[in-house]
Amino acid sequence: MSRRLATISAFIALLAAWPATAHMPQKIALIQTVEKPRISWALYGRFDKGDEVYTIKLSYNTGFALPFELLVPHHNEMETFRPAYAVVGPGLPAPTTEESTFLPKTVPAGSGVFVARNDAKERLVIFESIMRRVFWSTGPVALPLRAGDYEIWVFSPDGTSGEFTMSLGVEEDFSGGGWKKVFEDWSTFAY
Amino acid sequence: MRKARILAIVAALMVVASASSAAALDAASIRKRLVVAVPAEVNVVGLVGGVRPEVMIRLFDEGSASHIRLAAGLLFGAEYTYVPLALGYRAIYRAGKTIRPTVGVGVEWQSFIISDADAVMRAALYVDYGVRFELPNNHAISVQLGPDLAMWSEPGVGFSARAGWSYTF
């Protein structure tokens, strides 16, 4: 094998290994069901008007401790954009009166809620090294969840608009064609 | 004693003079081997754009393809400012022809300057493939494309496209 071909082959082999260290990317609709919620997901959405409420539906057949993190691209025009999220489902604490007022929807009977207001004075800044992106982050939070149906509500409490990425899950599984989605919608995931 | 001191000073000056002559000869020969370029660059992973001036020194006789390459870039994007420093090898083939293919490989020290957080720095490997279009009076237009790959502390990829003016001394 020529040296040039060996160099190219080595680069391709190394590039193919990168999905094993990254989240599975997906653009989401306003109401989105995530089929395999244990998988490490990066769910991309956008608030155009600021009054949207994204609802991400998850089901667990066994208990699981799941990390959640809400990211905003580190762009000047999104410096004041601070979306919040709530994890709603069984086994979580009942909402306080203040939380009930803050939330965009009523927590169903029998469900509790974890609320991340994203109102820290200084936000965590993270560098996502695979795609060379920088985000403001709510900071990762691990929630122990029991078996059952859950929802994540992502909303903009002050009505501002911008892009977000909801990061959740742990396991790596790119059988759904993770990198193919990235190349098909490069500008969403890479910029 | 005084004579010995004077002789020592003269000897030292002679050593300095001969070293300077040698250095001057090396500098002159290096200048004849220099290729400089100022290309504009875009990296499509993370989307940054700017310039990456480079200096290349031909390693062997005139007509040789082999060059050592040093480059320093300043690229701006919506999320960070990117400052790569590169040291590598570039082959420029077909000396004397108008269209000359190039291929390069090397290492980079990549710095990502973030406005409200500490800079992120990492080492990476790069490969580039391109072509030079030789113009009159030692000028040229050069174009390169190529990936870079960081494999250690902050793994990730990049892909750059560069085009710009070049001059061969």
Coordinates of C-alpha atoms in Angstrom, one line a residue:
Chain A
M1 CA 0.0 0.0 0.0
S2 CA 1.4 3.4 -0.9
R3 CA 2.3 5.8 1.9
R4 CA -0.4 8.3 0.7
L5 CA -3.1 5.6 0.7
A6 CA -2.0 4.4 4.1
T7 CA -2.3 8.0 5.5
I8 CA -5.8 8.4 4.0
S9 CA -6.9 5.0 5.4
A10 CA -5.6 5.8 8.9
F11 CA -7.6 9.1 8.9
I12 CA -10.8 7.4 7.8
A13 CA -10.4 4.7 10.4
L14 CA -9.9 7.3 13.1
L15 CA -12.8 9.4 12.0
A16 CA -15.0 6.3 12.0
A17 CA -14.1 5.8 15.7
W18 CA -15.4 9.3 16.8
P19 CA -19.1 8.5 17.1
A20 CA -18.3 6.2 20.0
T21 CA -17.4 9.3 22.1
A22 CA -20.3 11.6 21.1
H23 CA -24.1 12.0 21.6
M24 CA -26.6 10.8 19.0
P25 CA -27.8 14.0 17.4
Q26 CA -31.5 14.6 16.4
K27 CA -33.7 17.6 15.5
I28 CA -36.9 17.4 17.4
A29 CA -40.5 18.4 16.9
L30 CA -42.6 20.2 19.5
I31 CA -43.9 16.9 20.7
Q32 CA -41.2 14.2 20.4
T33 CA -41.0 10.6 21.6
V34 CA -37.5 9.3 22.2
E35 CA -37.6 5.6 21.6
K36 CA -34.4 4.6 23.4
P37 CA -34.0 7.1 26.3
R38 CA -31.0 5.3 27.8
I39 CA -29.0 6.2 24.8
S40 CA -26.9 9.4 24.9
W41 CA -28.9 12.0 22.9
A42 CA -28.4 15.5 21.8
L43 CA -31.8 16.8 20.9
Y44 CA -31.8 20.1 18.9
G45 CA -34.7 22.5 18.9
R46 CA -35.4 26.2 18.3
F47 CA -37.7 28.8 19.9
D48 CA -38.9 31.0 17.0
K49 CA -41.5 33.0 18.9
G50 CA -40.5 32.2 22.5
D51 CA -43.9 30.8 23.6
E52 CA -43.3 27.3 22.4
V53 CA -43.2 24.4 24.8
Y54 CA -41.3 21.4 23.7
T55 CA -42.5 18.1 25.2
I56 CA -40.1 15.1 25.0
K57 CA -41.7 11.8 25.9
L58 CA -39.6 9.0 27.5
S59 CA -40.5 5.6 28.9
Y60 CA -38.4 3.4 31.2
N61 CA -39.1 -0.2 31.9
T62 CA -36.6 -0.3 34.8
G63 CA -35.2 2.4 37.1
F64 CA -32.3 4.4 35.8
A65 CA -30.2 7.3 36.9
L66 CA -30.2 9.7 34.0
P67 CA -28.1 12.8 33.4
F68 CA -29.9 15.9 31.9
E69 CA -28.3 19.1 30.6
L70 CA -29.7 22.0 28.6
L71 CA -27.3 23.8 26.3
V72 CA -27.5 27.1 24.4
P73 CA -25.0 27.9 21.6
H74 CA -22.4 30.5 22.7
H75 CA -23.6 33.2 20.2
N76 CA -23.8 36.9 21.1
E77 CA -27.5 37.0 20.0
M78 CA -28.4 34.3 22.4
E79 CA -26.6 35.7 25.4
T80 CA -29.9 36.5 27.2
F81 CA -31.7 33.4 26.0
R82 CA -32.2 31.2 29.0
P83 CA -34.6 28.3 28.3
A84 CA -35.6 26.2 31.3
Y85 CA -36.6 22.5 31.5
A86 CA -38.7 20.3 33.8
V87 CA -38.6 16.5 34.1
V88 CA -42.1 15.3 34.9
G89 CA -43.1 11.8 36.0
P90 CA -43.6 9.3 38.8
G91 CA -41.4 9.3 41.9
L92 CA -40.3 12.9 41.6
P93 CA -41.3 15.5 44.3
A94 CA -44.6 17.3 44.0
P95 CA -44.3 20.8 42.6
T96 CA -44.2 23.7 45.0
T97 CA -46.6 26.6 44.5
E98 CA -43.9 28.7 43.0
E99 CA -42.8 25.9 40.6
S100 CA -46.5 25.4 39.6
T101 CA -46.6 29.1 38.7
F102 CA -43.3 28.9 36.8
L103 CA -44.2 25.9 34.8
P104 CA -45.9 26.3 31.4
K105 CA -48.3 23.4 32.0
T106 CA -50.0 21.7 35.0
V107 CA -48.2 18.7 36.4
P108 CA -50.5 15.7 36.0
A109 CA -51.9 14.1 39.2
G110 CA -49.7 11.4 40.5
S111 CA -46.6 12.9 38.9
G112 CA -43.8 15.0 40.4
V113 CA -41.3 17.3 38.8
F114 CA -37.7 18.4 38.8
V115 CA -37.3 22.0 37.6
A116 CA -34.1 23.5 36.2
R117 CA -34.6 27.3 35.9
N118 CA -31.3 28.1 34.2
D119 CA -31.1 31.3 36.2
A120 CA -27.6 31.1 37.7
K121 CA -25.8 34.4 37.4
E122 CA -22.9 32.9 35.6
R123 CA -23.6 30.0 33.4
L124 CA -21.2 27.0 32.9
V125 CA -19.4 27.2 29.5
I126 CA -18.5 24.0 27.8
F127 CA -16.4 23.2 24.8
E128 CA -17.8 20.3 22.7
S129 CA -14.6 19.0 21.2
I130 CA -15.9 16.6 18.6
M131 CA -17.7 19.3 16.6
R132 CA -15.8 22.2 17.9
R133 CA -18.8 24.0 19.5
V134 CA -19.1 26.1 22.6
F135 CA -22.3 26.2 24.6
W136 CA -23.7 27.8 27.8
S137 CA -25.0 25.0 30.0
T138 CA -27.4 24.5 32.8
G139 CA -24.8 22.0 34.2
P140 CA -25.4 18.3 34.1
V141 CA -27.9 16.9 36.7
A142 CA -28.3 13.1 37.4
L143 CA -31.9 12.2 38.3
P144 CA -32.7 8.7 39.6
L145 CA -35.9 7.7 37.8
R146 CA -38.1 4.7 38.5
A147 CA -39.8 2.7 35.8
G148 CA -42.6 4.6 34.1
D149 CA -43.5 7.3 31.6
Y150 CA -41.8 10.7 31.8
E151 CA -41.8 14.0 29.9
I152 CA -39.2 16.7 29.6
W153 CA -40.7 20.2 29.1
V154 CA -38.4 22.7 27.5
F155 CA -39.7 26.3 27.5
S156 CA -38.5 29.9 27.5
P157 CA -39.8 31.5 30.7
D158 CA -39.1 35.1 29.6
G159 CA -40.4 34.5 26.0
T160 CA -37.0 35.0 24.3
S161 CA -36.1 33.0 21.2
G162 CA -33.0 31.0 20.3
E163 CA -31.6 27.5 19.7
F164 CA -31.1 24.8 22.3
T165 CA -29.8 21.3 22.7
M166 CA -31.3 19.0 25.3
S167 CA -28.7 16.4 26.3
L168 CA -29.7 13.3 28.1
G169 CA -28.8 9.6 28.4
V170 CA -25.6 7.6 28.8
E171 CA -25.3 4.6 26.5
E172 CA -23.6 4.9 23.1
D173 CA -25.6 3.4 20.2
F174 CA -25.3 4.8 16.7
S175 CA -27.2 2.1 15.0
G176 CA -29.8 4.6 14.0
G177 CA -27.2 6.3 11.8
G178 CA -25.9 9.1 14.0
W179 CA -23.2 10.6 11.8
K180 CA -25.4 10.3 8.7
K181 CA -27.8 12.7 10.3
V182 CA -25.0 15.1 11.1
F183 CA -23.8 15.2 7.5
E184 CA -27.4 15.5 6.2
D185 CA -28.0 18.6 8.3
W186 CA -24.5 19.9 8.7
S187 CA -25.4 23.5 9.5
T188 CA -27.7 22.6 12.4
F189 CA -25.1 20.4 14.2
A190 CA -21.8 22.0 13.2
Y191 CA -22.5 25.8 13.6
Chain B
M1 CA 48.9 40.0 31.6
R2 CA 47.6 43.0 29.6
K3 CA 48.9 41.4 26.3
A4 CA 47.2 38.1 27.2
R5 CA 43.9 40.0 27.8
I6 CA 44.2 41.8 24.5
L7 CA 45.0 38.6 22.6
A8 CA 42.0 36.9 24.3
I9 CA 39.7 39.8 23.2
V10 CA 40.9 39.7 19.6
A11 CA 40.5 35.9 19.5
A12 CA 37.0 36.3 20.8
L13 CA 36.2 38.9 18.2
M14 CA 37.6 36.7 15.5
V15 CA 35.4 33.8 16.6
V16 CA 32.3 36.1 16.7
A17 CA 33.2 37.5 13.2
S18 CA 33.6 34.0 11.6
A19 CA 30.4 32.8 13.3
S20 CA 28.5 35.8 11.9
S21 CA 29.8 35.2 8.4
A22 CA 28.7 31.6 8.7
A23 CA 25.3 32.7 9.9
A24 CA 25.1 35.3 7.1
L25 CA 25.8 32.6 4.5
D26 CA 23.2 30.3 6.1
A27 CA 20.6 33.2 6.2
A28 CA 21.3 34.0 2.5
S29 CA 20.9 30.4 1.5
I30 CA 17.8 30.0 3.6
R31 CA 16.3 33.1 1.9
K32 CA 16.8 31.5 -1.5
R33 CA 14.8 28.5 -0.3
L34 CA 11.9 30.4 1.2
V35 CA 8.2 30.2 0.0
V36 CA 5.7 32.5 1.8
A37 CA 2.0 32.4 1.5
V38 CA -1.0 34.3 2.9
P39 CA -4.1 32.3 2.3
A40 CA -7.6 33.0 3.6
E41 CA -9.0 30.0 5.4
V42 CA -12.4 28.6 6.4
N43 CA -12.8 25.6 8.8
V44 CA -16.3 24.1 8.3
V45 CA -16.4 22.3 11.7
G46 CA -17.5 25.0 14.1
L47 CA -17.3 27.5 11.2
V48 CA -14.5 29.9 11.6
G49 CA -12.8 32.1 9.0
G50 CA -9.7 34.2 8.8
V51 CA -6.1 34.0 7.5
R52 CA -3.2 31.6 8.1
P53 CA 0.1 33.0 6.9
E54 CA 2.8 30.4 6.3
V55 CA 6.5 30.1 5.6
M56 CA 8.0 27.1 3.9
I57 CA 11.7 26.3 3.5
R58 CA 12.8 24.1 0.7
L59 CA 14.9 21.3 2.2
F60 CA 17.1 20.2 -0.7
D61 CA 18.4 21.5 -4.1
E62 CA 16.4 23.7 -6.4
G63 CA 13.7 21.5 -8.0
S64 CA 13.2 19.4 -4.8
A65 CA 9.6 19.1 -3.8
S66 CA 10.3 18.8 0.0
H67 CA 9.6 21.8 2.3
I68 CA 9.3 22.4 6.0
R69 CA 6.1 24.4 6.8
L70 CA 5.4 26.7 9.6
A71 CA 2.0 28.4 9.8
A72 CA 0.1 30.6 12.3
G73 CA -3.6 31.4 11.9
L74 CA -6.1 33.8 13.3
L75 CA -9.7 32.8 12.5
F76 CA -12.9 34.2 13.9
G77 CA -16.3 32.5 14.5
A78 CA -19.6 33.0 16.3
E79 CA -18.6 30.9 19.3
Y80 CA -14.8 31.4 19.7
T81 CA -11.6 32.7 18.1
Y82 CA -9.4 30.0 16.7
V83 CA -5.5 30.3 16.7
P84 CA -3.8 27.3 15.2
L85 CA 0.0 26.9 15.0
A86 CA 1.3 24.3 12.6
L87 CA 4.6 22.6 12.0
G88 CA 4.8 20.2 9.1
Y89 CA 6.0 19.0 5.8
R90 CA 4.7 19.9 2.4
A91 CA 5.7 18.5 -1.0
I92 CA 5.3 20.8 -4.0
Y93 CA 5.6 18.7 -7.1
R94 CA 6.4 19.4 -10.7
A95 CA 9.0 22.2 -10.3
G96 CA 9.1 24.5 -13.3
K97 CA 5.5 23.8 -14.3
T98 CA 2.5 26.1 -14.1
I99 CA 0.1 23.7 -12.2
R100 CA 1.8 22.0 -9.3
P101 CA 0.1 19.6 -6.9
T102 CA 0.9 19.8 -3.2
V103 CA 0.5 17.4 -0.3
G104 CA 1.3 18.1 3.3
V105 CA 1.2 16.6 6.8
G106 CA 2.1 17.8 10.2
V107 CA 1.1 18.7 13.7
E108 CA -0.9 21.6 15.0
W109 CA -1.3 23.3 18.4
Q110 CA -4.9 24.5 18.3
S111 CA -6.2 27.2 20.7
F112 CA -9.9 28.0 21.0
I113 CA -10.3 31.4 22.7
I114 CA -13.7 31.7 24.4
S115 CA -14.9 35.2 25.6
D116 CA -16.2 34.2 29.0
A117 CA -14.2 31.0 29.8
D118 CA -10.7 29.6 29.8
A119 CA -9.2 28.9 26.4
V120 CA -9.2 25.3 25.3
M121 CA -5.9 24.0 23.7
R122 CA -5.1 20.7 22.1
A123 CA -2.6 19.0 19.8
A124 CA -3.8 17.7 16.4
L125 CA -2.5 16.1 13.3
Y126 CA -3.3 17.5 9.8
V127 CA -3.2 16.5 6.2
D128 CA -3.7 18.8 3.3
Y129 CA -4.0 18.3 -0.4
G130 CA -3.9 21.1 -2.9
V131 CA -2.5 22.8 -6.0
R132 CA -0.4 25.8 -6.9
F133 CA -1.0 27.9 -10.0
E134 CA 2.4 29.5 -10.8
L135 CA 2.3 33.1 -12.0
P136 CA 5.0 35.4 -13.5
N137 CA 7.8 36.8 -11.2
N138 CA 7.7 34.0 -8.6
H139 CA 4.1 34.7 -7.5
A140 CA 1.5 31.9 -7.3
I141 CA -2.1 31.2 -6.2
S142 CA -2.3 28.2 -3.9
V143 CA -5.3 26.2 -2.8
Q144 CA -5.4 23.5 -0.1
L145 CA -8.1 21.3 1.5
G146 CA -7.6 19.0 4.4
P147 CA -8.8 17.4 7.7
D148 CA -7.3 17.7 11.1
L149 CA -7.7 15.3 13.9
A150 CA -7.1 15.8 17.6
M151 CA -6.8 12.5 19.4
W152 CA -5.7 13.3 22.9
S153 CA -7.1 15.5 25.6
E154 CA -9.9 17.1 23.6
P155 CA -10.6 14.7 20.7
G156 CA -12.3 16.1 17.6
V157 CA -12.1 16.8 13.9
G158 CA -11.8 19.8 11.7
F159 CA -11.8 20.4 7.9
S160 CA -10.2 23.5 6.4
A161 CA -10.2 25.1 3.0
R162 CA -7.5 27.6 2.2
A163 CA -6.8 29.8 -0.9
G164 CA -4.4 32.7 -1.4
W165 CA -1.3 34.3 -2.7
S166 CA 2.1 32.8 -2.5
Y167 CA 5.6 34.0 -3.3
T168 CA 8.8 32.0 -3.9
F169 CA 12.1 33.8 -3.2

